[in-house]
Amino acid sequence: MEAINFIDLNATTVLLLFVVGFIGGMVSGFIGSGGAFVLTPAMMSLGVPGIVAVASNMAHKFPKALVGAIKRAKFGQVDVKLGIVMGLFAEAGVFVGKEIMTTIRTAHGNVGTDFYVSIIFVVVLGIVGTIVMRDALRSRHRNGVQQGTDIPRLARWAQSINIPGTMMSFKSMKGARVSLLIVAPLGFATGLLAASIAVGGFIGVPAMMYVLGVPALMASATELVVAFVMGMGGSLFYAWEGFVDIRLAMIILAGSLFGIQIGAIGTTYVKEHMVKLVMGMIMLIVLVSRLLKLPVYLTSLGMISPLPTYIIRALDNASSAALAIALIIGAGAILISLVRGMALHQKRHATLPSATVD
Amino acid sequence: MALGLLSLVLYIQLFHFDAELREITLATNQGHKSYFLVPIGIAFLFSLVHGAFTDRFWDVLGVKARK
């Protein structure tokens, strides 16, 4: 089997990983997932093989998710029961996903996993990013009157299905009961995706929102519990295979733990549609970044006729630029929301008697 | 302050044992599984210490959640 390529650490790499970790953490704390969807491609851009990038991200993610979940549980946003149930089914998905990855690596080497990871990114981000963005724009136009209280049509249907012996109630669905047979595949798909691209939340959060009817803020907070449960299992699987580069994982963690706190605090100052808007926006830009890399991987795999070097270089640069734009926009949107929210809150405190302020 | 220092010490150790950590992972990848839990243990330790530090860090700077 091809030997793993563990990159050398120098000041630039460390600083880059720290900054990307910080921004990734901020996004992760804000939308409940997604730190790794920025981090996996960023690590790959530094020369880390796809499988090592995914494995190392999982190893930094599960303890980070625990820290984030505890923080948001203090804000009353976490449904622990739903998180654990989905997390356990996600574990099975992670196992299958990891098997797929190692099989591809054995057959096609590191470039094979790079290509696979990128394809999954493009497909998932294309579908989920469009849905989330459309919903965010719609709920903004609804003027915020019923935000967080209207249940999507699909969720109403899912909650109306009664399969005796499998029904469970969750506090995030305001006491509504839903069959475990509906929760299980959602958890499994979340885990499968997490083991493939290290970001299960792209399925987990929208699934909770649109299929189960969980409000966006609670879905993004509960996803942190799912991420912890499945992330720990996934990390154990990958650590057993020797794919976790703990040096990289811990440098990212250094930055992302600063970021996740800011992101989590930010959620307490914004409206639901803002979380969706930031999520959708970042997803669609990262999609472009990965899409631009596909021809490069196809060339390396010999699946298309070789591209001239200058085109490969141009595609590489454009991909990195798109990723940087996603990071800057995401971080900017979160910070602006936080600063505005804090300023407004302080202003209200200053003008109203303290008993009437939320 | 103490948490910050402890976190810093942990990271200095991480860079100090850079080569050893690389060797452990390579050995695990080649089939020697004795130390496969080392990365997981490191992840937990770092997140607990550094997580507690970063939580306090923003609080001290006045960045607090809305109640």
Short mmCIF file of C-alpha atoms in Angstrom, two decimals:
data_model
loop_
_atom_site.label_atom_id
_atom_site.label_comp_id
_atom_site.label_asym_id
_atom_site.label_seq_id
_atom_site.Cartn_x
_atom_site.Cartn_y
_atom_site.Cartn_z
CA MET A 1 0.00 0.00 0.00
CA GLU A 2 1.13 3.58 -0.70
CA ALA A 3 2.94 5.06 2.37
CA ILE A 4 1.21 7.96 4.12
CA ASN A 5 2.65 11.36 3.50
CA PHE A 6 2.77 13.27 6.80
CA ILE A 7 3.62 16.88 6.04
CA ASP A 8 6.46 18.73 7.77
CA LEU A 9 5.44 21.44 10.20
CA ASN A 10 6.92 24.89 9.69
CA ALA A 11 5.89 28.32 10.97
CA THR A 12 3.76 29.11 7.90
CA THR A 13 1.90 25.80 8.00
CA VAL A 14 1.25 26.11 11.74
CA LEU A 15 0.00 29.70 11.43
CA LEU A 16 -2.19 28.82 8.46
CA LEU A 17 -3.71 25.83 10.24
CA PHE A 18 -4.34 27.93 13.35
CA VAL A 19 -6.11 30.73 11.43
CA VAL A 20 -8.14 28.32 9.31
CA GLY A 21 -8.97 26.43 12.51
CA PHE A 22 -10.17 29.63 14.18
CA ILE A 23 -12.46 30.56 11.30
CA GLY A 24 -13.61 26.97 10.85
CA GLY A 25 -14.39 26.79 14.57
CA MET A 26 -16.35 30.02 14.42
CA VAL A 27 -18.46 28.72 11.54
CA SER A 28 -18.86 25.42 13.35
CA GLY A 29 -20.06 27.03 16.57
CA PHE A 30 -22.50 29.18 14.61
CA ILE A 31 -24.10 26.70 12.21
CA GLY A 32 -23.49 23.50 14.21
CA SER A 33 -21.20 21.94 11.66
CA GLY A 34 -19.00 22.93 8.87
CA GLY A 35 -15.70 23.65 10.52
CA ALA A 36 -14.32 20.61 8.82
CA PHE A 37 -15.75 21.35 5.39
CA VAL A 38 -13.46 24.32 5.36
CA LEU A 39 -10.63 22.47 7.10
CA THR A 40 -10.61 19.29 5.00
CA PRO A 41 -10.09 21.16 1.70
CA ALA A 42 -7.67 23.57 3.38
CA MET A 43 -5.53 20.69 4.65
CA MET A 44 -5.67 19.05 1.25
CA SER A 45 -4.45 22.32 -0.26
CA LEU A 46 -1.42 22.09 2.08
CA GLY A 47 -0.57 18.68 0.62
CA VAL A 48 -2.23 16.42 3.20
CA PRO A 49 -3.77 13.32 1.56
CA GLY A 50 -7.59 13.27 1.56
CA ILE A 51 -7.90 10.31 3.92
CA VAL A 52 -5.46 11.80 6.48
CA ALA A 53 -7.24 15.18 6.24
CA VAL A 54 -10.61 13.56 6.96
CA ALA A 55 -9.25 11.36 9.77
CA SER A 56 -7.36 14.21 11.46
CA ASN A 57 -10.36 16.49 11.19
CA MET A 58 -12.54 13.93 12.90
CA ALA A 59 -10.01 13.65 15.72
CA HIS A 60 -10.02 17.40 16.30
CA LYS A 61 -13.75 17.64 15.84
CA PHE A 62 -15.20 15.30 18.43
CA PRO A 63 -13.62 16.95 21.49
CA LYS A 64 -14.40 20.34 19.99
CA ALA A 65 -18.01 19.28 19.46
CA LEU A 66 -18.17 18.30 23.13
CA VAL A 67 -16.95 21.74 24.19
CA GLY A 68 -19.46 23.43 21.83
CA ALA A 69 -22.34 21.20 22.93
CA ILE A 70 -21.73 21.94 26.61
CA LYS A 71 -21.63 25.65 25.84
CA ARG A 72 -24.86 25.62 23.86
CA ALA A 73 -26.59 23.32 26.35
CA LYS A 74 -26.12 26.18 28.82
CA PHE A 75 -28.16 28.35 26.42
CA GLY A 76 -30.90 25.68 26.42
CA GLN A 77 -30.45 24.92 22.70
CA VAL A 78 -29.47 21.21 22.88
CA ASP A 79 -31.74 18.15 22.57
CA VAL A 80 -29.40 15.61 24.18
CA LYS A 81 -31.71 12.62 23.60
CA LEU A 82 -32.07 13.28 19.87
CA GLY A 83 -28.33 13.92 19.60
CA ILE A 84 -27.40 10.61 21.21
CA VAL A 85 -29.98 8.57 19.24
CA MET A 86 -28.87 10.07 15.93
CA GLY A 87 -25.24 9.80 16.95
CA LEU A 88 -25.50 6.07 17.58
CA PHE A 89 -26.98 5.41 14.13
CA ALA A 90 -24.41 7.78 12.67
CA GLU A 91 -21.73 5.51 14.13
CA ALA A 92 -22.84 2.71 11.81
CA GLY A 93 -22.69 5.14 8.89
CA VAL A 94 -19.18 6.17 9.88
CA PHE A 95 -18.03 2.54 9.86
CA VAL A 96 -19.38 1.96 6.35
CA GLY A 97 -17.97 5.30 5.14
CA LYS A 98 -14.52 4.51 6.49
CA GLU A 99 -14.57 1.12 4.73
CA ILE A 100 -15.38 2.84 1.44
CA MET A 101 -12.50 5.28 1.93
CA THR A 102 -9.89 2.64 2.76
CA THR A 103 -11.05 0.49 -0.17
CA ILE A 104 -10.69 3.41 -2.58
CA ARG A 105 -7.25 4.23 -1.19
CA THR A 106 -6.09 0.63 -1.64
CA ALA A 107 -7.32 0.59 -5.23
CA HIS A 108 -6.44 4.11 -6.43
CA GLY A 109 -4.07 5.62 -3.86
CA ASN A 110 -4.25 9.05 -2.26
CA VAL A 111 -5.47 10.81 -5.42
CA GLY A 112 -8.36 8.36 -5.49
CA THR A 113 -9.52 9.49 -2.05
CA ASP A 114 -8.94 13.15 -2.99
CA PHE A 115 -11.21 12.71 -5.98
CA TYR A 116 -13.85 10.82 -4.01
CA VAL A 117 -13.88 13.41 -1.20
CA SER A 118 -14.24 16.24 -3.73
CA ILE A 119 -17.05 14.55 -5.67
CA ILE A 120 -19.04 13.99 -2.47
CA PHE A 121 -18.48 17.63 -1.50
CA VAL A 122 -19.76 18.89 -4.85
CA VAL A 123 -22.87 16.69 -4.89
CA VAL A 124 -23.86 17.25 -1.24
CA LEU A 125 -23.12 20.96 -1.19
CA GLY A 126 -24.98 21.43 -4.47
CA ILE A 127 -28.16 19.83 -3.14
CA VAL A 128 -28.13 20.91 0.49
CA GLY A 129 -26.64 24.37 -0.15
CA THR A 130 -29.41 25.21 -2.62
CA ILE A 131 -32.18 24.02 -0.29
CA VAL A 132 -30.79 25.92 2.72
CA MET A 133 -30.17 29.10 0.74
CA ARG A 134 -33.68 29.08 -0.75
CA ASP A 135 -35.21 28.55 2.66
CA ALA A 136 -33.09 31.31 4.21
CA LEU A 137 -34.18 33.81 1.57
CA ARG A 138 -37.84 32.78 1.93
CA SER A 139 -37.87 33.03 5.72
CA ARG A 140 -36.25 36.46 5.50
CA HIS A 141 -39.07 37.66 3.27
CA ARG A 142 -41.64 36.24 5.68
CA ASN A 143 -40.75 39.17 7.90
CA GLY A 144 -39.85 37.00 10.83
CA VAL A 145 -43.42 36.79 12.15
CA GLN A 146 -43.56 33.04 12.66
CA GLN A 147 -39.91 32.20 12.56
CA GLY A 148 -39.02 29.01 14.33
CA THR A 149 -42.63 28.05 14.91
CA ASP A 150 -43.79 26.90 11.46
CA ILE A 151 -43.05 23.23 10.81
CA PRO A 152 -41.96 22.27 7.27
CA ARG A 153 -44.45 20.18 5.28
CA LEU A 154 -42.10 17.18 5.15
CA ALA A 155 -41.67 17.29 8.94
CA ARG A 156 -45.45 17.43 9.47
CA TRP A 157 -45.74 14.31 7.32
CA ALA A 158 -42.86 12.56 9.16
CA GLN A 159 -44.43 13.37 12.54
CA SER A 160 -47.81 12.03 11.39
CA ILE A 161 -46.47 8.54 10.68
CA ASN A 162 -47.24 6.17 13.52
CA ILE A 163 -45.33 2.89 13.60
CA PRO A 164 -46.19 1.19 16.91
CA GLY A 165 -43.22 0.19 19.05
CA THR A 166 -40.83 2.62 17.34
CA MET A 167 -42.22 5.99 18.42
CA MET A 168 -40.10 8.40 20.46
CA SER A 169 -40.73 11.94 21.65
CA PHE A 170 -38.09 14.66 21.62
CA LYS A 171 -38.13 18.01 23.38
CA SER A 172 -36.85 19.84 20.28
CA MET A 173 -40.01 18.79 18.40
CA LYS A 174 -42.14 20.29 21.15
CA GLY A 175 -43.25 16.89 22.37
CA ALA A 176 -44.24 15.54 18.92
CA ARG A 177 -43.54 11.84 18.43
CA VAL A 178 -41.53 10.47 15.56
CA SER A 179 -40.62 6.92 14.56
CA LEU A 180 -37.11 5.66 15.20
CA LEU A 181 -37.28 4.22 11.68
CA ILE A 182 -37.23 7.79 10.37
CA VAL A 183 -34.48 9.00 12.69
CA ALA A 184 -32.23 5.96 11.98
CA PRO A 185 -31.56 6.53 8.25
CA LEU A 186 -30.98 10.24 8.88
CA GLY A 187 -28.36 9.35 11.50
CA PHE A 188 -26.81 6.72 9.24
CA ALA A 189 -26.53 9.16 6.32
CA THR A 190 -24.98 11.77 8.63
CA GLY A 191 -22.30 9.28 9.70
CA LEU A 192 -21.66 8.07 6.17
CA LEU A 193 -21.05 11.61 5.06
CA ALA A 194 -18.93 12.40 8.11
CA ALA A 195 -16.57 9.52 7.35
CA SER A 196 -16.37 10.59 3.71
CA ILE A 197 -15.75 14.33 4.06
CA ALA A 198 -15.56 14.85 7.86
CA VAL A 199 -18.74 16.96 7.77
CA GLY A 200 -21.82 15.01 8.72
CA GLY A 201 -23.69 18.14 9.73
CA PHE A 202 -24.45 18.98 6.12
CA ILE A 203 -26.99 16.17 6.25
CA GLY A 204 -27.61 16.10 10.00
CA VAL A 205 -28.65 19.73 10.50
CA PRO A 206 -30.93 20.11 7.44
CA ALA A 207 -32.40 16.64 8.14
CA MET A 208 -33.33 17.67 11.67
CA MET A 209 -34.74 20.97 10.41
CA TYR A 210 -36.69 19.84 7.37
CA VAL A 211 -37.50 16.15 8.06
CA LEU A 212 -37.96 16.18 11.83
CA GLY A 213 -39.16 19.78 12.28
CA VAL A 214 -36.48 20.87 14.77
CA PRO A 215 -35.91 24.67 14.85
CA ALA A 216 -32.64 25.74 13.15
CA LEU A 217 -30.94 26.93 16.33
CA MET A 218 -31.71 23.69 18.17
CA ALA A 219 -30.78 21.57 15.15
CA SER A 220 -27.38 23.22 14.87
CA ALA A 221 -26.79 22.82 18.63
CA THR A 222 -27.98 19.19 18.72
CA GLU A 223 -25.72 18.38 15.78
CA LEU A 224 -22.79 19.05 18.10
CA VAL A 225 -23.91 16.09 20.24
CA VAL A 226 -24.24 13.92 17.13
CA ALA A 227 -20.80 15.09 16.01
CA PHE A 228 -19.29 14.16 19.36
CA VAL A 229 -20.83 10.67 19.51
CA MET A 230 -20.02 9.69 15.93
CA GLY A 231 -16.78 11.67 15.79
CA MET A 232 -15.34 9.72 18.68
CA GLY A 233 -16.25 6.41 17.06
CA GLY A 234 -14.95 7.55 13.67
CA SER A 235 -11.71 8.78 15.17
CA LEU A 236 -11.18 5.42 16.85
CA PHE A 237 -11.72 3.63 13.52
CA TYR A 238 -9.28 5.92 11.72
CA ALA A 239 -6.76 5.92 14.60
CA TRP A 240 -6.74 2.11 14.47
CA GLU A 241 -5.77 2.33 10.79
CA GLY A 242 -3.07 4.94 11.57
CA PHE A 243 -4.51 7.79 9.49
CA VAL A 244 -4.86 10.39 12.25
CA ASP A 245 -2.13 13.04 12.13
CA ILE A 246 -2.64 14.28 15.68
CA ARG A 247 -0.13 17.14 15.25
CA LEU A 248 -2.28 18.74 12.56
CA ALA A 249 -5.48 17.97 14.46
CA MET A 250 -4.27 19.69 17.63
CA ILE A 251 -3.00 22.81 15.84
CA ILE A 252 -6.40 23.19 14.22
CA LEU A 253 -8.02 22.58 17.59
CA ALA A 254 -5.95 25.39 19.11
CA GLY A 255 -7.55 27.89 16.74
CA SER A 256 -10.97 26.33 16.44
CA LEU A 257 -11.67 26.26 20.18
CA PHE A 258 -11.24 30.04 20.24
CA GLY A 259 -13.56 30.24 17.24
CA ILE A 260 -16.28 27.85 18.39
CA GLN A 261 -16.88 29.90 21.53
CA ILE A 262 -17.40 33.06 19.47
CA GLY A 263 -19.69 31.23 17.02
CA ALA A 264 -21.80 29.77 19.84
CA ILE A 265 -22.12 33.16 21.53
CA GLY A 266 -23.08 34.66 18.15
CA THR A 267 -26.13 32.38 17.86
CA THR A 268 -27.69 34.00 20.92
CA TYR A 269 -27.84 37.38 19.14
CA VAL A 270 -29.21 36.45 15.70
CA LYS A 271 -32.49 35.40 14.11
CA GLU A 272 -33.01 31.91 12.65
CA HIS A 273 -32.77 32.98 9.02
CA MET A 274 -29.32 34.46 9.61
CA VAL A 275 -27.95 31.05 10.63
CA LYS A 276 -29.46 29.53 7.47
CA LEU A 277 -28.18 32.33 5.27
CA VAL A 278 -24.60 32.00 6.47
CA MET A 279 -24.80 28.21 6.17
CA GLY A 280 -26.14 28.31 2.59
CA MET A 281 -23.71 30.97 1.47
CA ILE A 282 -20.63 29.15 2.73
CA MET A 283 -21.81 25.83 1.31
CA LEU A 284 -22.23 27.20 -2.19
CA ILE A 285 -18.84 28.92 -2.27
CA VAL A 286 -17.02 25.81 -0.99
CA LEU A 287 -18.80 23.85 -3.72
CA VAL A 288 -17.18 26.05 -6.36
CA SER A 289 -13.79 25.57 -4.69
CA ARG A 290 -14.02 21.76 -4.87
CA LEU A 291 -15.52 21.79 -8.35
CA LEU A 292 -12.48 23.62 -9.67
CA LYS A 293 -10.20 20.86 -8.34
CA LEU A 294 -12.00 17.96 -10.03
CA PRO A 295 -10.22 18.28 -13.42
CA VAL A 296 -6.87 18.27 -11.58
CA TYR A 297 -7.66 14.97 -9.83
CA LEU A 298 -9.09 13.46 -13.02
CA THR A 299 -5.80 14.25 -14.76
CA SER A 300 -3.79 12.64 -11.94
CA LEU A 301 -5.95 9.53 -12.10
CA GLY A 302 -5.46 9.36 -15.88
CA MET A 303 -9.20 9.53 -16.46
CA ILE A 304 -8.93 12.50 -18.82
CA SER A 305 -6.17 13.56 -21.18
CA PRO A 306 -3.50 15.53 -19.27
CA LEU A 307 -4.15 19.26 -18.86
CA PRO A 308 -1.40 21.81 -19.50
CA THR A 309 0.52 22.78 -16.35
CA TYR A 310 -0.61 26.40 -16.47
CA ILE A 311 -4.28 25.35 -16.44
CA ILE A 312 -3.69 23.03 -13.48
CA ARG A 313 -1.95 25.85 -11.62
CA ALA A 314 -4.76 28.28 -12.47
CA LEU A 315 -7.39 25.80 -11.25
CA ASP A 316 -5.43 25.21 -8.02
CA ASN A 317 -5.20 28.93 -7.36
CA ALA A 318 -8.84 29.59 -8.20
CA SER A 319 -9.89 26.76 -5.87
CA SER A 320 -7.84 28.14 -2.98
CA ALA A 321 -9.16 31.66 -3.66
CA ALA A 322 -12.78 30.45 -3.55
CA LEU A 323 -12.09 28.74 -0.24
CA ALA A 324 -10.52 31.90 1.17
CA ILE A 325 -13.57 33.91 0.04
CA ALA A 326 -15.91 31.41 1.77
CA LEU A 327 -13.89 31.74 4.97
CA ILE A 328 -13.77 35.53 4.91
CA ILE A 329 -17.47 35.93 4.09
CA GLY A 330 -18.52 33.38 6.73
CA ALA A 331 -16.31 34.85 9.43
CA GLY A 332 -17.32 38.39 8.51
CA ALA A 333 -21.05 37.62 8.60
CA ILE A 334 -20.77 35.97 12.01
CA LEU A 335 -18.65 38.73 13.53
CA ILE A 336 -20.89 41.49 12.16
CA SER A 337 -23.98 39.71 13.53
CA LEU A 338 -22.31 39.31 16.90
CA VAL A 339 -21.12 42.92 17.17
CA ARG A 340 -24.48 44.32 15.99
CA GLY A 341 -26.40 42.01 18.32
CA MET A 342 -24.26 42.92 21.32
CA ALA A 343 -24.53 46.64 20.57
CA LEU A 344 -28.33 46.43 20.21
CA HIS A 345 -28.60 44.41 23.40
CA GLN A 346 -26.54 46.94 25.35
CA LYS A 347 -28.62 49.78 23.91
CA ARG A 348 -31.84 48.09 25.07
CA HIS A 349 -30.37 47.53 28.49
CA ALA A 350 -29.49 51.19 28.68
CA THR A 351 -32.97 52.43 27.68
CA LEU A 352 -35.27 49.89 29.40
CA PRO A 353 -35.65 48.94 33.06
CA SER A 354 -33.64 45.74 33.63
CA ALA A 355 -36.73 43.62 34.50
CA THR A 356 -38.21 44.05 31.00
CA VAL A 357 -35.10 43.18 29.05
CA ASP A 358 -34.61 39.62 27.79
CA MET B 1 -4.14 32.40 33.43
CA ALA B 2 -3.13 29.02 34.81
CA LEU B 3 -5.21 27.27 32.15
CA GLY B 4 -3.55 29.35 29.45
CA LEU B 5 -0.11 28.41 30.70
CA LEU B 6 -1.03 24.74 30.93
CA SER B 7 -2.39 24.87 27.40
CA LEU B 8 0.84 26.49 26.20
CA VAL B 9 2.93 23.80 27.89
CA LEU B 10 0.88 21.09 26.17
CA TYR B 11 1.46 22.67 22.77
CA ILE B 12 5.20 23.02 23.40
CA GLN B 13 5.26 19.29 24.19
CA LEU B 14 3.36 18.56 20.98
CA PHE B 15 6.04 20.26 18.88
CA HIS B 16 8.82 18.73 20.97
CA PHE B 17 7.57 15.20 20.29
CA ASP B 18 6.76 15.89 16.64
CA ALA B 19 8.99 13.08 15.30
CA GLU B 20 7.79 10.52 17.85
CA LEU B 21 4.13 11.24 17.10
CA ARG B 22 4.79 10.83 13.41
CA GLU B 23 6.54 7.50 14.05
CA ILE B 24 3.71 6.20 16.23
CA THR B 25 1.13 6.93 13.54
CA LEU B 26 3.27 5.41 10.80
CA ALA B 27 3.81 2.29 12.92
CA THR B 28 0.05 2.01 13.53
CA ASN B 29 -0.54 2.33 9.81
CA GLN B 30 1.97 -0.46 9.15
CA GLY B 31 0.15 -2.83 11.53
CA HIS B 32 1.61 -2.19 15.02
CA LYS B 33 -1.52 -1.26 16.94
CA SER B 34 -0.09 -0.91 20.48
CA TYR B 35 -0.29 2.89 20.50
CA PHE B 36 -3.39 3.53 18.41
CA LEU B 37 -5.17 5.18 21.35
CA VAL B 38 -2.43 7.78 21.84
CA PRO B 39 -3.96 10.31 19.38
CA ILE B 40 -7.40 9.95 20.99
CA GLY B 41 -5.98 10.52 24.47
CA ILE B 42 -4.10 13.58 23.25
CA ALA B 43 -7.27 14.94 21.61
CA PHE B 44 -9.24 14.62 24.86
CA LEU B 45 -6.54 16.15 27.04
CA PHE B 46 -5.95 19.13 24.75
CA SER B 47 -9.63 19.85 24.27
CA LEU B 48 -10.39 19.79 27.99
CA VAL B 49 -7.56 22.13 28.93
CA HIS B 50 -7.65 24.40 25.90
CA GLY B 51 -11.48 24.38 25.82
CA ALA B 52 -11.69 25.59 29.42
CA PHE B 53 -9.08 28.25 28.67
CA THR B 54 -10.81 29.61 25.53
CA ASP B 55 -14.17 29.68 27.33
CA ARG B 56 -12.74 31.95 30.02
CA PHE B 57 -10.71 33.92 27.50
CA TRP B 58 -13.71 35.50 25.71
CA ASP B 59 -15.58 35.95 28.96
CA VAL B 60 -12.73 38.00 30.38
CA LEU B 61 -12.68 40.08 27.18
CA GLY B 62 -16.37 40.87 27.68
CA VAL B 63 -17.75 38.78 24.79
CA LYS B 64 -20.70 37.12 26.50
CA ALA B 65 -23.83 35.33 25.35
CA ARG B 66 -27.24 37.00 25.58
CA LYS B 67 -29.13 35.54 28.53
#
